[in-house]
């Protein structure tokens, strides 16, 4: 019993903060979806009105689809580039640490700063990419002002910033693989490609599993780069669910509706991570 | 009557469905060196953990110096333990490691001189005085072992617990440390419980041995008792090297048994005529000439160990029985050899192996 | 066991063939250029005046350095305030979180108690909660506590993130039990076991945890944007984003601010590079 008590005492501070700033907001969120009222005005219980509205509001579906679209653009690209870089890093010795450091460096930056820096890459007048475009085609491209280009461009920011983190993670995974297996495979005459597809990829499966789930949870909340680069435009083509949540609280002063949107986001995250877990488990 | 240091009274320990300790009753005298002997997983280390307070017994009582300690936290029990892995604090110097048990004594911690003296004394006892400023990772296995001992010795505990303390050392060092530990124990004279799976270690060090198997104490006794009168097949097989031969037989009544084509007489009871039983013959008890109780067969294998030769014999009805022949010997495989046994060396066990025949 | 923590294994597992090495270096050079070029470009932009920024063809390295953007940044904006706020809040969170997470991690890793499984799986599931979904209720909770526009609004909610507990737990789990048993038998209380044994032995884990906690706070944007309205109490990310909301965007100013904003984290990175790059970061994910 006394041992139990010590264990609980050690857990108390964490559980306290956990309860007040995670569990309580979670419960409050649920009740807020049945309420209306502004930041200043008192809350009124309105039943399922907010929920009914989410089903009619076309922007809800659009933001959810935009968010998923963003994940589908960003995550696979980040993972493939990171895997290639991890393999490259794994096979060089001279300059290994220097490359690792430089490739990791963008990851340190807040996504907001990364997005701001990208304006200097994309800007129609002085963006590096557009200077190159002008030199080649004579015409600059309005990356962020174009409905079909805006979202891929937002995803590009995440690719630039995110690659370093995943490169290092995959590299660590590769280096922790049992070396004997590779020596055995080499003796069996397996070339680098066969070794990669028959050994490295299957053995890294647990790493991929956690990485994909983690990346999905983080990227489904995309907000910072959208807020600073497009503010959801043009024509809501980059409006993410989190962007809509933020706007319903501060621009539209509808926290109840925002709470309902938040609940939608939670559901989307849960469904997608559950699907991923299922897909990974199924193949085992 | 000698004073009792530790008592286990019908102690059980269960981990979920697994019974680690089954009804343990054990008295340990002050100044006694008690060895818990058994194969891995037999519960011997659990006994130490129960005594140290690392685990709580599921039922039963444990007394130290007559005081019930079941619910006492480890730090209030005043027992010192030497672990198989030594469990030295890797970030502290040897001196700090030895000092650590003294830190909880508030009165002592103000007396720096006394602490320094106590550390020096403990270090002296195990001969590591010149290593005091090093950290454990820089020490050899033997040195770490001695630091662990010094840390146990420094605060004068009621009981010493040693969990296979020598098993990580090489064979030669193990021999010296064994001798060293016994001397240390004589000097200090505190009850010591020593866990090992090495029967030789147990035989040479113990005042008394507790042979454990599957959570139960099989036999408690002096090394001589354990060796000469094992209570069951398990104890008989576990103690003694090479392992005792077990041969199926039938009682002929009147303290004699039929084993295959051989008739053997024992000094032990063999029960009613016709009862199936198991006869135990130690290879080392064999005399290499015809005598009273003879076993004969063809030599199928021959292992020369230096001082003696272990011969494996097979005959029509028994197979793979091993005997010790002192010296090199000139027999080769295929020859016939004959060994004889004194009646007191013919052990009789129940057929199910669970007990001595009675 | 504890000796292995933080150590790197051999980098190259099999000797790669020359073509593999050539391709690898080409790929890495390309990646390095893409990684570093934007930084160099905003460096060049930040020392140009607005007119030469829009000139075409561009002046890659300005002949005349223009410091006006930096002067304006320090004189006309609260940039120094934002920097101080970011570092102060980041450090406060890091220190507090290190203590409470290590305590919880020790409890979950090495102590036995009823409800352990429920508590640890609840904490683990909480990792999957999208924090962005909680900003609205959190806004009202923090408002009702009277903490809006204070440092506390940023510090306290950050302490509820459970990820670090699992990172530290994986470090503590790898310590041998015997070490802890030994300390308890040597008369140490649980608190002494924790402070004198566990904490020193997982020091590299603590640094990794500290580095990641600080970085997470440094990059935080949405919650400070919601919880802090007073301009001088803002953190760097939100402060710099506010520079863009002016009707006429001063790109020179923004480039100077963006560049300077990278400096504190860069210093930390250089000082603690080993821990940023540590392989153990993967254990943060695996729990």
XYZ file of N, CA and C in Angstrom, chain C residues 70-260:
573
model
N 16.916 45.924 -40.188
C 17.231 45.513 -38.822
C 16.976 46.644 -37.835
N 17.359 47.848 -38.256
C 17.135 49.003 -37.384
C 15.649 49.152 -37.111
N 14.862 49.056 -38.171
C 13.412 49.204 -38.037
C 12.838 48.109 -37.141
N 13.369 46.888 -37.323
C 12.882 45.749 -36.546
C 13.041 46.004 -35.052
N 14.197 46.547 -34.671
C 14.437 46.753 -33.241
C 13.770 48.019 -32.737
N 13.634 49.021 -33.613
C 13.093 50.300 -33.137
C 11.571 50.352 -33.204
N 11.000 49.764 -34.238
C 9.567 49.975 -34.438
C 8.712 48.772 -34.091
N 9.327 47.637 -33.852
C 8.522 46.474 -33.459
C 8.964 45.985 -32.072
N 8.192 45.042 -31.532
C 8.529 44.500 -30.215
C 9.383 43.244 -30.346
N 10.227 43.215 -31.355
C 10.969 41.988 -31.643
C 11.740 41.462 -30.447
N 12.390 42.366 -29.708
C 13.171 41.907 -28.548
C 12.263 41.308 -27.480
N 11.105 41.931 -27.283
C 10.118 41.375 -26.344
C 9.724 39.957 -26.747
N 9.409 39.823 -28.030
C 8.964 38.503 -28.527
C 10.050 37.459 -28.286
N 11.298 37.849 -28.583
C 12.402 36.904 -28.394
C 12.510 36.511 -26.925
N 12.476 37.520 -26.057
C 12.571 37.224 -24.629
C 11.416 36.314 -24.200
N 10.200 36.683 -24.606
C 9.031 35.876 -24.220
C 9.197 34.422 -24.655
N 9.617 34.242 -25.895
C 9.770 32.890 -26.431
C 10.755 32.086 -25.604
N 11.902 32.696 -25.333
C 12.937 31.969 -24.599
C 12.493 31.726 -23.158
N 11.926 32.747 -22.542
C 11.502 32.609 -21.144
C 10.433 31.522 -21.007
N 9.421 31.602 -21.857
C 8.340 30.612 -21.775
C 8.861 29.220 -22.115
N 9.686 29.168 -23.153
C 10.259 27.877 -23.552
C 11.053 27.244 -22.431
N 11.887 28.032 -21.764
C 12.704 27.489 -20.683
C 11.844 27.071 -19.501
N 10.847 27.908 -19.160
C 9.983 27.565 -18.023
C 9.296 26.228 -18.264
N 8.731 26.098 -19.451
C 8.037 24.848 -19.775
C 9.011 23.684 -19.723
N 10.189 23.879 -20.303
C 11.163 22.792 -20.368
C 11.538 22.311 -18.970
N 11.833 23.247 -18.081
C 12.262 22.851 -16.727
C 11.128 22.146 -15.988
N 9.952 22.758 -16.005
C 8.824 22.161 -15.273
C 8.479 20.779 -15.836
N 8.466 20.720 -17.146
C 8.073 19.473 -17.795
C 9.082 18.355 -17.534
N 10.343 18.726 -17.518
C 11.402 17.756 -17.246
C 11.173 17.108 -15.886
N 10.865 17.942 -14.906
C 10.688 17.410 -13.542
C 9.461 16.508 -13.473
N 8.318 17.019 -13.914
C 7.094 16.227 -13.712
C 7.070 15.003 -14.624
N 7.624 15.127 -15.821
C 7.643 13.968 -16.722
C 8.579 12.881 -16.206
N 9.732 13.293 -15.671
C 10.680 12.300 -15.153
C 10.052 11.569 -13.967
N 9.359 12.310 -13.109
C 8.702 11.675 -11.966
C 7.682 10.639 -12.441
N 6.840 11.072 -13.365
C 5.809 10.155 -13.871
C 6.442 8.970 -14.574
N 7.507 9.237 -15.329
C 8.159 8.163 -16.074
C 8.756 7.135 -15.116
N 9.338 7.601 -14.019
C 9.906 6.677 -13.028
C 8.795 5.805 -12.453
N 7.705 6.446 -12.102
C 6.582 5.709 -11.537
C 6.086 4.638 -12.507
N 5.929 5.023 -13.764
C 5.400 4.071 -14.750
C 6.417 3.002 -15.109
N 7.706 3.340 -15.035
C 8.727 2.384 -15.462
C 9.081 1.388 -14.371
N 9.167 1.843 -13.131
C 9.765 0.983 -12.117
C 8.928 0.747 -10.861
N 7.817 1.423 -10.711
C 7.037 1.197 -9.489
C 5.811 0.354 -9.818
N 5.376 -0.412 -8.823
C 4.187 -1.248 -9.010
C 3.025 -0.573 -8.311
N 1.922 -0.443 -9.001
C 0.745 0.089 -8.327
C -0.514 -0.295 -9.085
N -1.622 -0.219 -8.381
C -2.900 -0.579 -8.982
C -3.305 0.526 -9.955
N -3.726 0.143 -11.152
C -4.196 1.125 -12.120
C -3.099 1.596 -13.054
N -1.927 0.996 -12.930
C -0.797 1.404 -13.767
C -1.119 1.270 -15.254
N -1.713 0.134 -15.591
C -1.986 -0.116 -16.993
C -2.965 0.914 -17.552
N -4.005 1.193 -16.776
C -5.020 2.154 -17.237
C -4.396 3.527 -17.421
N -3.607 3.942 -16.449
C -3.018 5.278 -16.522
C -2.069 5.382 -17.713
N -1.218 4.379 -17.891
C -0.258 4.520 -18.986
C -0.936 4.422 -20.353
N -1.992 3.600 -20.451
C -2.629 3.551 -21.771
C -3.465 4.798 -22.037
N -4.010 5.404 -20.990
C -4.723 6.674 -21.175
C -3.758 7.750 -21.662
N -2.598 7.802 -21.006
C -1.605 8.799 -21.408
C -1.169 8.573 -22.854
N -1.020 7.293 -23.214
C -0.570 6.984 -24.564
C -1.630 7.362 -25.600
N -2.883 7.092 -25.259
C -3.952 7.435 -26.198
C -4.050 8.940 -26.396
N -3.708 9.688 -25.347
C -3.800 11.140 -25.432
C -2.857 11.710 -26.484
N -1.808 10.922 -26.832
C -0.895 11.376 -27.876
C -1.654 11.584 -29.179
N -2.721 10.794 -29.366
C -3.468 10.857 -30.619
C -4.487 11.998 -30.648
N -4.665 12.702 -29.538
C -5.634 13.804 -29.542
C -5.042 14.989 -30.291
N -5.707 15.460 -31.347
C -5.192 16.635 -32.040
C -5.382 17.881 -31.164
N -4.262 18.470 -30.774
C -4.311 19.603 -29.843
C -5.110 20.758 -30.446
N -5.037 20.893 -31.767
C -5.753 21.980 -32.423
C -7.250 21.904 -32.153
N -7.752 20.705 -31.913
C -9.186 20.548 -31.671
C -9.580 21.025 -30.284
N -8.590 21.245 -29.421
C -8.931 21.629 -28.050
C -8.812 23.124 -27.799
N -8.406 23.896 -28.824
C -8.124 25.310 -28.530
C -9.369 26.077 -28.084
N -10.538 25.717 -28.606
C -11.731 26.488 -28.215
C -12.091 26.255 -26.744
N -12.273 24.988 -26.302
C -12.528 24.820 -24.869
C -11.378 25.343 -24.005
N -10.151 25.136 -24.468
C -9.000 25.595 -23.692
C -9.007 27.110 -23.558
N -9.432 27.789 -24.626
C -9.515 29.244 -24.589
C -10.449 29.688 -23.465
N -11.604 29.020 -23.360
C -12.573 29.428 -22.333
C -12.094 29.052 -20.938
N -11.449 27.879 -20.808
C -10.937 27.451 -19.500
C -9.872 28.432 -19.013
N -8.947 28.761 -19.893
C -7.870 29.672 -19.516
C -8.441 31.071 -19.233
N -9.452 31.458 -20.004
C -10.084 32.757 -19.762
C -10.743 32.776 -18.390
N -11.462 31.683 -18.070
C -12.155 31.640 -16.779
C -11.177 31.607 -15.615
N -9.982 31.115 -15.863
C -8.958 31.128 -14.814
C -8.314 32.509 -14.716
N -8.675 33.370 -15.638
C -8.114 34.719 -15.648
C -6.683 34.753 -16.158
N -6.327 33.796 -16.971
C -4.921 33.677 -17.394
C -4.668 34.154 -18.818
N -5.740 34.547 -19.544
C -5.511 35.015 -20.921
C -4.526 36.175 -20.890
N -3.687 36.240 -21.924
C -2.698 37.313 -22.012
C -1.605 37.259 -20.964
N -1.454 36.107 -20.298
C -0.330 35.978 -19.371
C 0.575 34.852 -19.850
N 1.792 34.848 -19.305
C 2.709 33.744 -19.611
C 2.109 32.398 -19.205
N 1.358 32.431 -18.092
C 0.782 31.171 -17.597
C -0.095 30.493 -18.645
N -0.760 31.316 -19.448
C -1.641 30.750 -20.476
C -0.850 29.887 -21.450
N 0.414 30.224 -21.639
C 1.225 29.428 -22.556
C 1.949 28.301 -21.830
N 2.323 28.551 -20.567
C 3.134 27.559 -19.842
C 2.285 26.368 -19.391
N 1.189 26.632 -18.703
C 0.460 25.533 -18.044
C -0.102 24.485 -19.016
N -0.814 24.878 -20.070
C -1.354 23.827 -20.957
C -0.258 22.973 -21.589
N 0.913 23.557 -21.799
C 1.993 22.795 -22.436
C 2.456 21.632 -21.563
N 2.189 21.734 -20.245
C 2.649 20.677 -19.335
C 1.798 19.414 -19.453
N 0.717 19.498 -20.209
C -0.175 18.339 -20.319
C 0.178 17.415 -21.477
N 1.219 17.732 -22.213
C 1.604 16.885 -23.345
C 2.325 15.624 -22.858
N 1.751 14.444 -23.132
C 2.300 13.219 -22.522
C 3.472 12.586 -23.261
N 3.845 13.104 -24.430
C 4.838 12.422 -25.253
C 6.174 12.227 -24.529
N 6.608 13.266 -23.816
C 7.915 13.201 -23.146
C 7.999 12.116 -22.094
N 6.859 11.800 -21.470
C 6.856 10.770 -20.445
C 7.320 9.444 -21.036
N 6.868 9.171 -22.244
C 7.212 7.883 -22.845
C 8.669 7.845 -23.291
N 9.181 8.986 -23.723
C 10.603 9.063 -24.048
C 11.429 8.727 -22.803
N 11.135 9.402 -21.696
C 11.922 9.178 -20.478
C 11.687 7.780 -19.923
N 10.454 7.302 -20.050
C 10.185 5.964 -19.546
C 11.064 4.932 -20.241
N 11.241 5.102 -21.566
C 12.066 4.121 -22.275
C 13.518 4.168 -21.778
N 13.983 5.334 -21.370
C 15.332 5.415 -20.805
C 15.381 4.719 -19.440
N 14.356 4.962 -18.609
C 14.381 4.409 -17.255
C 14.186 2.901 -17.278
N 13.335 2.423 -18.174
C 13.091 0.977 -18.258
C 14.401 0.231 -18.527
N 15.291 0.849 -19.296
C 16.523 0.150 -19.640
C 17.529 0.108 -18.480
N 17.264 0.818 -17.400
C 18.146 0.697 -16.228
C 17.832 -0.615 -15.518
N 18.875 -1.323 -15.044
C 18.603 -2.600 -14.378
C 17.840 -2.415 -13.055
N 16.870 -3.282 -12.836
C 16.092 -3.230 -11.592
C 16.981 -3.374 -10.357
N 18.009 -4.215 -10.501
C 18.857 -4.511 -9.349
C 19.475 -3.251 -8.757
N 19.758 -2.294 -9.658
C 20.353 -1.041 -9.206
C 19.415 -0.322 -8.242
N 18.138 -0.332 -8.584
C 17.152 0.342 -7.758
C 16.918 -0.441 -6.465
N 16.826 -1.780 -6.594
C 16.682 -2.597 -5.386
C 17.839 -2.336 -4.439
N 19.024 -2.287 -5.027
C 20.223 -2.100 -4.218
C 20.155 -0.774 -3.453
N 19.733 0.274 -4.140
C 19.651 1.579 -3.475
C 18.612 1.557 -2.361
N 17.489 0.882 -2.601
C 16.461 0.809 -1.565
C 16.996 0.061 -0.346
N 17.713 -1.043 -0.593
C 18.291 -1.793 0.519
C 19.349 -0.974 1.236
N 20.012 -0.099 0.493
C 21.014 0.763 1.103
C 20.381 1.908 1.875
N 19.083 1.868 2.012
C 18.410 2.835 2.880
C 17.851 4.046 2.173
N 17.852 4.047 0.838
C 17.377 5.225 0.124
C 15.853 5.239 0.030
N 15.260 6.407 0.247
C 13.823 6.561 0.035
C 13.561 6.631 -1.460
N 12.285 6.519 -1.858
C 11.975 6.583 -3.289
C 12.444 7.908 -3.896
N 12.310 8.970 -3.136
C 12.713 10.276 -3.654
C 14.220 10.322 -3.880
N 14.969 9.696 -2.940
C 16.431 9.650 -3.109
C 16.810 8.737 -4.273
N 16.109 7.622 -4.411
C 16.376 6.750 -5.558
C 16.190 7.559 -6.833
N 15.124 8.350 -6.857
C 14.790 9.139 -8.046
C 15.851 10.211 -8.332
N 16.196 10.979 -7.314
C 17.094 12.115 -7.560
C 18.562 11.705 -7.642
N 18.965 10.714 -6.836
C 20.392 10.399 -6.796
C 20.784 9.297 -7.768
N 19.809 8.514 -8.190
C 20.141 7.380 -9.042
C 19.539 7.541 -10.444
N 18.215 7.655 -10.499
C 17.535 7.684 -11.798
C 17.957 8.911 -12.614
N 17.807 10.092 -12.025
C 18.081 11.304 -12.802
C 19.508 11.343 -13.365
N 20.551 11.095 -12.543
C 21.892 11.126 -13.135
C 22.089 10.071 -14.220
N 21.431 8.927 -14.063
C 21.675 7.842 -15.017
C 20.927 8.032 -16.334
N 19.909 8.877 -16.344
C 19.217 9.109 -17.614
C 19.499 10.517 -18.125
N 20.653 11.064 -17.744
C 20.914 12.464 -18.091
C 20.820 12.711 -19.599
N 21.294 11.772 -20.406
C 21.215 12.047 -21.842
C 19.760 12.047 -22.308
N 18.949 11.200 -21.706
C 17.517 11.206 -22.013
C 16.878 12.527 -21.620
N 17.309 13.059 -20.482
C 16.750 14.332 -20.026
C 17.103 15.453 -21.000
N 18.326 15.429 -21.509
C 18.718 16.477 -22.459
C 17.900 16.350 -23.746
N 17.745 15.112 -24.234
C 16.940 14.909 -25.448
C 15.523 15.445 -25.216
N 14.964 15.092 -24.072
C 13.618 15.552 -23.734
C 13.571 17.080 -23.680
N 14.555 17.683 -23.033
C 14.583 19.140 -22.892
C 14.663 19.803 -24.265
N 15.539 19.267 -25.094
C 15.725 19.831 -26.424
C 14.412 19.789 -27.226
N 13.739 18.645 -27.160
C 12.504 18.526 -27.936
C 11.372 19.372 -27.364
N 11.316 19.434 -26.045
C 10.283 20.266 -25.440
C 10.479 21.721 -25.829
N 11.721 22.181 -25.730
C 11.994 23.572 -26.054
C 11.678 23.849 -27.519
N 12.084 22.923 -28.369
C 11.860 23.114 -29.799
C 10.361 23.183 -30.109
N 9.611 22.307 -29.452
C 8.169 22.284 -29.683
C 7.546 23.624 -29.292
N 8.009 24.193 -28.183
C 7.482 25.479 -27.742
C 7.914 26.588 -28.681
N 9.143 26.481 -29.128
C 9.704 27.495 -30.009
C 8.912 27.576 -31.311
N 8.439 26.419 -31.766
C 7.739 26.401 -33.049
C 6.225 26.584 -32.893
N 5.770 26.638 -31.657
C 4.330 26.731 -31.412
C 3.744 28.024 -32.001
N 2.572 27.931 -32.576
C 1.987 29.124 -33.179
C 0.508 29.306 -32.835
N -0.287 28.263 -33.068
C -1.740 28.407 -32.972
C -2.191 28.821 -31.573
N -1.700 28.121 -30.550
C -2.177 28.429 -29.205
C -1.756 29.826 -28.737
N -0.495 30.253 -28.935
C -0.153 31.636 -28.583
C -1.004 32.647 -29.355
N -1.306 32.333 -30.595
C -2.129 33.228 -31.408
C -3.506 33.412 -30.768
N -4.018 32.325 -30.179
C -5.345 32.371 -29.571
C -5.288 32.990 -28.176
N -4.276 32.624 -27.400
C -4.296 32.940 -25.975
C -3.718 34.310 -25.637
N -2.920 34.880 -26.527
C -2.254 36.154 -26.207
C -2.704 37.220 -27.205
N -3.234 38.301 -26.680
C -3.655 39.405 -27.557
C -2.704 40.588 -27.448
N -2.102 40.770 -26.265
C -1.217 41.910 -26.060
C 0.045 41.736 -26.892
N 0.353 42.735 -27.707
C 1.428 42.611 -28.674
C 2.780 42.338 -28.014
N 3.051 43.019 -26.893
C 4.373 42.865 -26.276
C 4.527 41.524 -25.555
N 3.413 40.830 -25.343
C 3.518 39.531 -24.661
C 3.576 38.371 -25.649
N 3.573 38.704 -26.931
C 3.574 37.643 -27.938
C 4.888 36.881 -27.988
N 4.812 35.685 -28.559
C 6.041 34.942 -28.831
C 6.489 35.266 -30.256
N 7.693 34.831 -30.588
C 8.287 35.190 -31.883
C 7.411 34.847 -33.087
N 6.918 33.599 -33.116
C 6.176 33.178 -34.307
C 4.979 34.086 -34.570
N 4.201 34.318 -33.511
C 3.000 35.142 -33.680
C 3.386 36.592 -33.973
N 4.399 37.071 -33.275
C 4.857 38.449 -33.482
C 5.256 38.683 -34.926
N 6.060 37.787 -35.448
C 6.530 37.967 -36.827
C 5.372 37.858 -37.816
N 4.438 36.938 -37.529
C 3.304 36.818 -38.446
C 2.491 38.108 -38.472
N 2.493 38.825 -37.342
C 1.716 40.067 -37.297
C 2.339 41.136 -38.190
N 3.633 40.999 -38.506
C 4.272 41.974 -39.396
C 3.673 41.919 -40.792
N 3.143 40.754 -41.136
C 2.628 40.583 -42.490
C 1.207 41.122 -42.647
N 0.551 41.381 -41.497
C -0.847 41.776 -41.594
C -1.025 43.249 -41.947
N 0.093 43.993 -42.008
C -0.032 45.384 -42.428
C -0.516 45.451 -43.873
N -1.116 46.585 -44.206
C -1.679 46.696 -45.556
C -0.589 46.616 -46.613
N 0.472 47.353 -46.397
C 1.610 47.235 -47.294
C 2.654 46.396 -46.581
N 2.936 45.258 -47.185
C 3.843 44.344 -46.511
C 5.284 44.795 -46.705
N 6.007 44.914 -45.581
C 7.408 45.314 -45.641
C 8.263 44.050 -45.690
N 8.548 43.599 -46.905
C 9.246 42.312 -47.059
C 10.636 42.325 -46.477
N 11.319 43.458 -46.581
C 12.660 43.565 -46.009
C 12.628 43.309 -44.519
N 11.633 43.938 -43.862
C 11.486 43.790 -42.415
C 11.217 42.323 -42.055
N 10.333 41.700 -42.834
C 9.983 40.305 -42.546
C 11.184 39.386 -42.744
N 11.965 39.656 -43.779
C 13.130 38.788 -43.991
C 14.122 38.949 -42.853
N 14.305 40.170 -42.383
C 15.224 40.387 -41.265
C 14.715 39.665 -40.023
N 13.409 39.792 -39.759
C 12.825 39.153 -38.578
C 12.918 37.636 -38.669
N 12.587 37.085 -39.845
C 12.648 35.629 -40.012
C 14.052 35.114 -39.765
N 15.004 35.855 -40.295
C 16.381 35.397 -40.165
C 16.829 35.437 -38.704
N 16.518 36.551 -38.041
C 16.927 36.660 -36.638
C 16.213 35.618 -35.766
